Tab-separated table of C-alpha atoms and ligand atoms in Angstrom:
chain	number	residue	atom	x	y	z
A	21	MET	CA	-17.301	-9.343	1.501
A	22	GLY	CA	-16.189	-8.562	5.897
A	23	ILE	CA	-18.940	-7.392	7.795
A	24	VAL	CA	-18.283	-3.739	9.646
A	25	ASN	CA	-21.025	-2.920	12.312
A	26	VAL	CA	-20.808	1.587	13.850
A	27	THR	CA	-24.386	0.768	15.180
A	28	PRO	CA	-24.530	0.216	18.638
A	29	ASP	CA	-27.770	-1.963	17.468
A	30	SER	CA	-26.177	-4.438	14.895
A	31	PHE	CA	-27.618	-8.160	16.200
A	32	SER	CA	-24.441	-10.009	16.318
A	33	ASP	CA	-21.783	-7.697	17.028
A	34	GLY	CA	-23.851	-4.008	17.676
A	35	GLY	CA	-22.110	-2.273	19.800
A	36	ARG	CA	-18.701	-4.437	20.240
A	37	HIS	CA	-17.136	-1.199	17.213
A	38	GLY	CA	-19.808	1.480	17.715
A	39	ASP	CA	-16.775	3.634	18.218
A	40	ALA	CA	-14.618	4.740	15.715
A	41	ASP	CA	-11.167	3.756	16.761
A	42	GLY	CA	-12.790	0.450	17.655
A	43	ALA	CA	-14.219	0.558	14.766
A	44	LEU	CA	-11.466	0.804	12.983
A	45	ARG	CA	-9.493	-1.174	14.486
A	46	HIS	CA	-12.075	-4.285	13.684
A	47	ALA	CA	-11.664	-3.002	10.714
A	48	ARG	CA	-8.175	-3.784	9.381
A	49	ARG	CA	-8.527	-6.987	11.600
A	50	LEU	CA	-10.675	-7.972	8.859
A	51	LEU	CA	-8.159	-6.585	6.076
A	52	GLY	CA	-5.974	-8.692	7.923
A	53	GLU	CA	-7.631	-11.511	7.981
A	54	GLY	CA	-7.938	-11.469	4.568
A	55	ALA	CA	-11.401	-9.300	2.768
A	56	ASP	CA	-11.993	-8.827	-0.231
A	57	ILE	CA	-14.061	-6.323	0.139
A	58	LEU	CA	-15.643	-4.228	3.349
A	59	ASP	CA	-18.469	-3.426	4.070
A	60	ILE	CA	-19.636	-0.414	7.152
A	61	GLY	CA	-23.022	0.096	8.412
A	62	GLY	CA	-23.523	2.779	10.455
A	63	GLU	CA	-27.989	1.726	11.018
A	64	SER	CA	-28.862	-1.183	12.221
A	65	THR	CA	-31.999	-3.421	9.792
A	66	ARG	CA	-32.089	-5.856	12.915
A	67	PRO	CA	-35.890	-6.619	12.982
A	68	GLY	CA	-37.451	-4.215	15.227
A	69	ALA	CA	-34.627	-2.117	14.890
A	70	VAL	CA	-34.885	2.479	14.717
A	71	PRO	CA	-35.059	3.975	12.146
A	72	LEU	CA	-31.782	6.830	12.714
A	73	PRO	CA	-31.630	10.323	11.236
A	74	GLU	CA	-29.314	10.727	8.380
A	75	ALA	CA	-26.933	12.979	9.947
A	76	GLU	CA	-26.177	10.652	12.751
A	77	GLU	CA	-25.929	7.877	10.191
A	78	ALA	CA	-23.504	9.703	7.933
A	79	ALA	CA	-20.671	10.933	11.191
A	80	ARG	CA	-21.528	7.222	11.972
A	81	VAL	CA	-20.057	5.741	8.786
A	82	THR	CA	-17.763	9.052	6.792
A	83	PRO	CA	-15.091	9.029	9.419
A	84	ILE	CA	-14.644	4.937	9.304
A	85	ILE	CA	-14.502	4.711	5.418
A	86	GLU	CA	-11.703	7.909	5.257
A	87	GLY	CA	-9.664	5.921	7.259
A	88	LEU	CA	-9.854	2.934	5.061
A	89	ALA	CA	-8.978	5.231	2.297
A	90	ALA	CA	-6.309	6.403	3.349
A	91	SER	CA	-4.534	3.293	4.173
A	92	THR	CA	-6.121	0.894	2.158
A	93	ASP	CA	-6.906	-0.272	-1.484
A	94	VAL	CA	-9.594	-2.012	-0.638
A	95	PRO	CA	-12.689	-1.708	-2.163
A	96	LEU	CA	-15.691	0.266	1.215
A	97	SER	CA	-18.847	-0.353	0.562
A	98	ILE	CA	-21.407	1.862	2.956
A	99	ASP	CA	-24.134	-0.513	3.705
A	100	THR	CA	-27.493	1.722	3.881
A	101	MET	CA	-30.266	3.104	2.853
A	102	LYS	CA	-30.566	6.722	2.804
A	103	PRO	CA	-28.944	8.706	-0.255
A	104	ALA	CA	-28.147	11.023	1.114
A	105	VAL	CA	-25.176	8.688	2.857
A	106	ALA	CA	-24.586	7.162	-0.048
A	107	ARG	CA	-23.009	10.386	-1.249
A	108	LEU	CA	-21.319	11.729	2.339
A	109	ALA	CA	-19.866	7.798	1.831
A	110	VAL	CA	-18.780	7.584	-1.605
A	111	ALA	CA	-17.289	11.135	-1.659
A	112	ALA	CA	-15.082	9.635	1.463
A	113	GLY	CA	-13.866	6.807	-0.868
A	114	ALA	CA	-17.133	4.431	-0.784
A	115	SER	CA	-16.651	2.389	-4.090
A	116	MET	CA	-20.021	0.441	-3.797
A	117	TRP	CA	-23.920	0.954	-2.325
A	118	ASN	CA	-25.171	-1.873	-0.773
A	119	ASP	CA	-28.444	-0.940	-0.352
A	120	VAL	CA	-31.237	-3.569	1.195
A	121	THR	CA	-34.441	-1.552	0.033
A	122	ALA	CA	-32.781	-2.412	-3.483
A	123	LEU	CA	-33.270	1.434	-4.093
A	124	ARG	CA	-36.720	2.390	-3.124
A	125	PHE	CA	-36.069	3.560	0.003
A	126	ALA	CA	-36.337	7.482	-1.618
A	127	ASP	CA	-37.988	8.655	-4.065
A	128	GLU	CA	-34.100	10.403	-5.613
A	129	SER	CA	-31.948	6.648	-5.082
A	130	LEU	CA	-31.847	5.747	-8.109
A	131	ALA	CA	-31.036	8.661	-9.730
A	132	MET	CA	-28.565	9.302	-6.975
A	133	ALA	CA	-27.206	5.325	-7.467
A	134	ALA	CA	-26.511	6.792	-10.880
A	135	GLU	CA	-24.745	9.502	-10.394
A	136	LEU	CA	-22.943	8.395	-7.800
A	137	GLY	CA	-21.758	5.453	-10.252
A	138	CYS	CA	-20.214	3.270	-8.342
A	139	ALA	CA	-21.439	-0.720	-7.399
A	140	VAL	CA	-25.166	-1.458	-5.890
A	141	VAL	CA	-25.764	-4.001	-4.964
A	142	LEU	CA	-30.519	-4.767	-4.679
A	143	MET	CA	-31.238	-6.565	-1.993
A	144	HIS	CA	-34.521	-7.864	-1.711
A	145	MET	CA	-36.788	-7.644	1.511
A	146	GLN	CA	-40.722	-8.494	1.941
A	147	GLY	CA	-41.790	-5.048	4.523
A	148	GLU	CA	-39.485	-3.050	6.364
A	149	PRO	CA	-36.781	-3.859	8.901
A	150	ARG	CA	-39.324	-2.562	11.925
A	151	SER	CA	-42.105	-5.289	11.192
A	152	MET	CA	-40.619	-7.412	8.142
A	153	GLN	CA	-40.459	-10.787	10.553
A	154	ASP	CA	-44.104	-10.757	12.150
A	155	ASP	CA	-45.866	-12.387	9.269
A	156	PRO	CA	-44.093	-13.132	5.305
A	157	ARG	CA	-45.827	-14.549	3.540
A	158	TYR	CA	-44.940	-16.123	-0.116
A	159	ASP	CA	-46.514	-18.736	-2.577
A	160	ASP	CA	-42.861	-19.813	-4.525
A	161	VAL	CA	-40.016	-18.236	-2.308
A	162	VAL	CA	-37.791	-18.131	-5.001
A	163	ARG	CA	-39.895	-17.971	-7.655
A	164	GLU	CA	-41.258	-14.172	-5.553
A	165	VAL	CA	-37.148	-13.135	-5.343
A	166	ALA	CA	-36.206	-14.098	-8.380
A	167	ALA	CA	-38.669	-11.881	-10.197
A	168	PHE	CA	-38.251	-9.151	-8.086
A	169	LEU	CA	-34.308	-9.236	-8.118
A	170	ALA	CA	-34.629	-9.484	-11.875
A	171	GLN	CA	-37.187	-6.489	-12.310
A	172	ARG	CA	-35.237	-4.247	-9.674
A	173	ALA	CA	-32.083	-4.647	-12.031
A	174	ASP	CA	-34.807	-3.418	-14.738
A	175	VAL	CA	-35.592	-0.333	-13.140
A	176	ALA	CA	-31.133	0.854	-12.334
A	177	LEU	CA	-30.482	-0.123	-15.456
A	178	ALA	CA	-33.325	2.005	-16.805
A	179	ALA	CA	-32.312	4.454	-14.686
A	180	GLY	CA	-28.536	5.203	-15.492
A	181	VAL	CA	-26.817	2.543	-13.410
A	182	ALA	CA	-24.165	-0.023	-15.500
A	183	ARG	CA	-24.658	-3.227	-15.982
A	184	ASP	CA	-21.500	-3.882	-14.949
A	185	ASN	CA	-22.359	-2.232	-11.807
A	186	ILE	CA	-25.835	-3.754	-9.965
A	187	TRP	CA	-25.439	-6.771	-7.921
A	188	ILE	CA	-27.918	-9.034	-6.631
A	189	ASP	CA	-28.660	-10.735	-2.957
A	190	PRO	CA	-32.056	-12.556	-1.737
A	191	GLY	CA	-31.597	-10.252	1.273
A	192	ILE	CA	-31.859	-13.936	4.492
A	193	GLY	CA	-33.728	-13.244	6.751
A	194	PHE	CA	-35.415	-10.255	5.732
A	195	GLY	CA	-39.152	-10.551	5.768
A	196	LYS	CA	-38.646	-13.939	5.686
A	197	THR	CA	-39.550	-16.938	7.921
A	198	ALA	CA	-36.192	-20.241	8.267
A	199	ALA	CA	-38.163	-22.508	6.295
A	200	HIS	CA	-38.385	-19.561	3.261
A	201	ASN	CA	-33.887	-18.790	4.098
A	202	LEU	CA	-33.482	-22.842	4.141
A	203	ALA	CA	-35.940	-22.606	0.569
A	204	LEU	CA	-33.195	-19.715	-0.500
A	205	LEU	CA	-30.135	-21.396	-0.197
A	206	ARG	CA	-31.235	-24.513	-1.694
A	207	GLY	CA	-32.701	-21.981	-5.264
A	208	LEU	CA	-29.133	-20.435	-5.230
A	209	PRO	CA	-28.458	-21.207	-8.892
A	210	ALA	CA	-31.943	-19.894	-9.789
A	211	LEU	CA	-30.650	-16.305	-8.759
A	212	VAL	CA	-27.276	-17.264	-9.901
A	213	ALA	CA	-28.829	-17.779	-13.117
A	214	LEU	CA	-29.932	-14.547	-13.424
A	215	GLY	CA	-26.664	-13.167	-14.400
A	216	TRP	CA	-25.980	-10.948	-12.457
A	217	PRO	CA	-23.397	-11.536	-9.767
A	218	VAL	CA	-25.001	-12.077	-6.606
A	219	VAL	CA	-24.253	-11.148	-2.853
A	220	LEU	CA	-25.005	-13.766	0.144
A	221	GLY	CA	-25.974	-12.807	3.127
A	222	ALA	CA	-26.241	-15.732	5.767
A	223	SER	CA	-23.363	-14.756	8.154
A	224	ARG	CA	-24.584	-15.596	12.058
A	225	LYS	CA	-28.263	-15.185	10.937
A	226	GLY	CA	-31.431	-16.337	12.834
A	227	PHE	CA	-32.708	-19.194	10.913
A	228	ILE	CA	-29.626	-21.116	11.650
A	229	ARG	CA	-31.803	-21.746	14.828
A	230	GLY	CA	-33.458	-23.157	13.701
A	231	VAL	CA	-31.332	-26.346	12.539
A	232	ASP	CA	-29.251	-25.718	15.758
A	233	PRO	CA	-31.940	-23.609	18.563
A	234	ALA	CA	-28.691	-24.228	20.923
A	235	ALA	CA	-27.126	-21.432	18.975
A	236	LYS	CA	-28.880	-18.364	20.347
A	237	ASP	CA	-25.572	-16.762	20.074
A	238	PRO	CA	-24.630	-15.380	17.186
A	239	GLY	CA	-21.170	-16.124	17.821
A	240	ASP	CA	-21.982	-19.532	18.400
A	241	ARG	CA	-22.659	-19.952	14.885
A	242	LEU	CA	-19.995	-20.422	13.143
A	243	GLY	CA	-20.043	-24.030	11.840
A	244	ALA	CA	-23.644	-22.901	10.214
A	245	SER	CA	-21.996	-19.551	8.301
A	246	LEU	CA	-19.514	-22.065	7.578
A	247	ALA	CA	-21.458	-24.735	5.608
A	248	LEU	CA	-23.665	-21.695	4.403
A	249	ALA	CA	-20.620	-19.938	2.212
A	250	LEU	CA	-19.053	-23.158	0.944
A	251	ALA	CA	-22.203	-23.778	-0.526
A	252	GLY	CA	-23.538	-20.723	-1.232
A	253	ALA	CA	-20.130	-20.315	-3.123
A	254	ARG	CA	-20.563	-24.177	-4.765
A	255	ALA	CA	-24.166	-22.816	-5.666
A	256	GLY	CA	-21.905	-20.000	-8.072
A	257	VAL	CA	-22.772	-17.189	-5.853
A	258	ALA	CA	-20.799	-14.288	-6.521
A	259	MET	CA	-19.778	-12.655	-2.527
A	260	VAL	CA	-20.035	-13.335	0.437
A	261	ARG	CA	-20.933	-11.137	3.444
A	262	VAL	CA	-19.325	-13.081	6.945
A	263	HIS	CA	-18.477	-11.587	10.154
A	264	ASP	CA	-15.930	-14.295	10.516
A	265	VAL	CA	-13.280	-13.359	7.078
A	266	ARG	CA	-10.486	-15.006	8.570
A	267	PRO	CA	-12.753	-19.069	8.808
A	268	THR	CA	-14.432	-18.544	5.792
A	269	VAL	CA	-11.026	-17.276	3.668
A	270	GLN	CA	-10.161	-20.482	4.539
A	271	ALA	CA	-13.058	-22.085	4.382
A	272	LEU	CA	-14.250	-21.609	1.472
A	273	GLU	CA	-10.410	-21.673	-0.052
A	274	MET	CA	-10.010	-25.997	1.551
A	275	GLN	CA	-13.094	-25.619	-0.734
A	276	SER	CA	-11.998	-23.984	-4.404
A	277	ALA	CA	-8.175	-26.680	-4.276
A	278	LEU	CA	-10.733	-29.996	-3.580
A	279	ALA	CA	-12.101	-28.611	-6.658
A	280	GLY	CA	-9.177	-28.656	-9.009
A	281	GLU	CA	-9.752	-24.554	-8.636
A	282	ALA	CA	-6.542	-24.214	-6.680
A	283	ASP	CA	-2.744	-25.692	-7.004
A	284	ASP	CA	-2.045	-28.292	-4.858
A	285	GLY	CA	2.115	-28.001	-5.665
B	323	HH2	N1	-27.646	-8.452	6.098
B	323	HH2	C1	-27.511	-7.605	6.725
B	323	HH2	C2	-27.503	-6.244	6.653
B	323	HH2	N2	-26.798	-5.537	5.060
B	323	HH2	N3	-26.842	-6.666	3.363
B	323	HH2	C3	-26.998	-7.121	2.264
B	323	HH2	N4	-26.154	-7.449	0.770
B	323	HH2	N5	-26.939	-8.839	2.471
B	323	HH2	C4	-27.354	-8.541	3.452
B	323	HH2	O1	-27.835	-10.736	3.853
B	323	HH2	C5	-27.489	-8.367	4.898
B	323	HH2	C6	-26.541	-6.945	4.316
B	323	HH2	C7	-27.717	-7.751	8.267
B	323	HH2	O2	-26.595	-7.964	9.309
B	323	HH2	P1	-25.643	-6.724	11.129
B	323	HH2	O3	-25.283	-6.321	9.185
B	323	HH2	O4	-24.694	-7.844	10.820
B	323	HH2	O5	-26.577	-6.777	11.094
B	323	HH2	P2	-27.218	-5.343	10.996
B	323	HH2	O6	-28.157	-5.309	10.082
B	323	HH2	O7	-27.975	-5.109	12.840
B	323	HH2	O8	-26.427	-4.296	10.852
């Protein structure tokens, strides 16, 4: 899953694809690099980010989704917590709703997901973006995140979301210390064992600095991001959400080849 941020303030590439033409160019580049799906977001969820009015968020993302839907069969995902934005995005051509609040942001989120009939990513987050990194605490982060995701999947099912449309995501960096993130990454098999396809979004994230303090610039975290994508795939994750599509595809293909999963001629 290639990340397309149409935001002036995303942590890693905010501002660079903020205009519609730039975002479309970036999205097409990721398609050329082998992305299987694109995740388009108009509101940054980075720690401390300021919430965005619904109309403004929709105005950022819908032209990009329409433009892409007209020119590619690759599935498109909308990264939003707002049901009204999800509805407009699906009308514009998106087939997945990636919700970092796991359909908890608005009262109508669950019903909207069921009505739209699209795939949904239910992500774990402790707290809310504005304050989530203030003092996150868990007794057992893997057990608690797994229990939350299992419960949200059940709630989505009960609300009418189709079983085949449910994905789960541990929410790396969302209300977690570096130690919590590493514990979750080690604990991925326990999340995979829940039986839902798992999405992993670790690309370029800040906790990488816990291992490489010199990697202050998100663009300087490619090596760790690749290591995390490979580890995720080995643990059975179904999808990795990444900024650097081409190197990730290459790394995953080599890992598969080494495991004897590809035709080596
Ligand atoms: N991470 C970010 C945003 N959306 N969605 C899922 N399912 N999983 C994630 O880990 C995840 C996500 C944060 O990354 P990015 O989009 O690059 O930055 P920003 O939130 O500033 O737009």
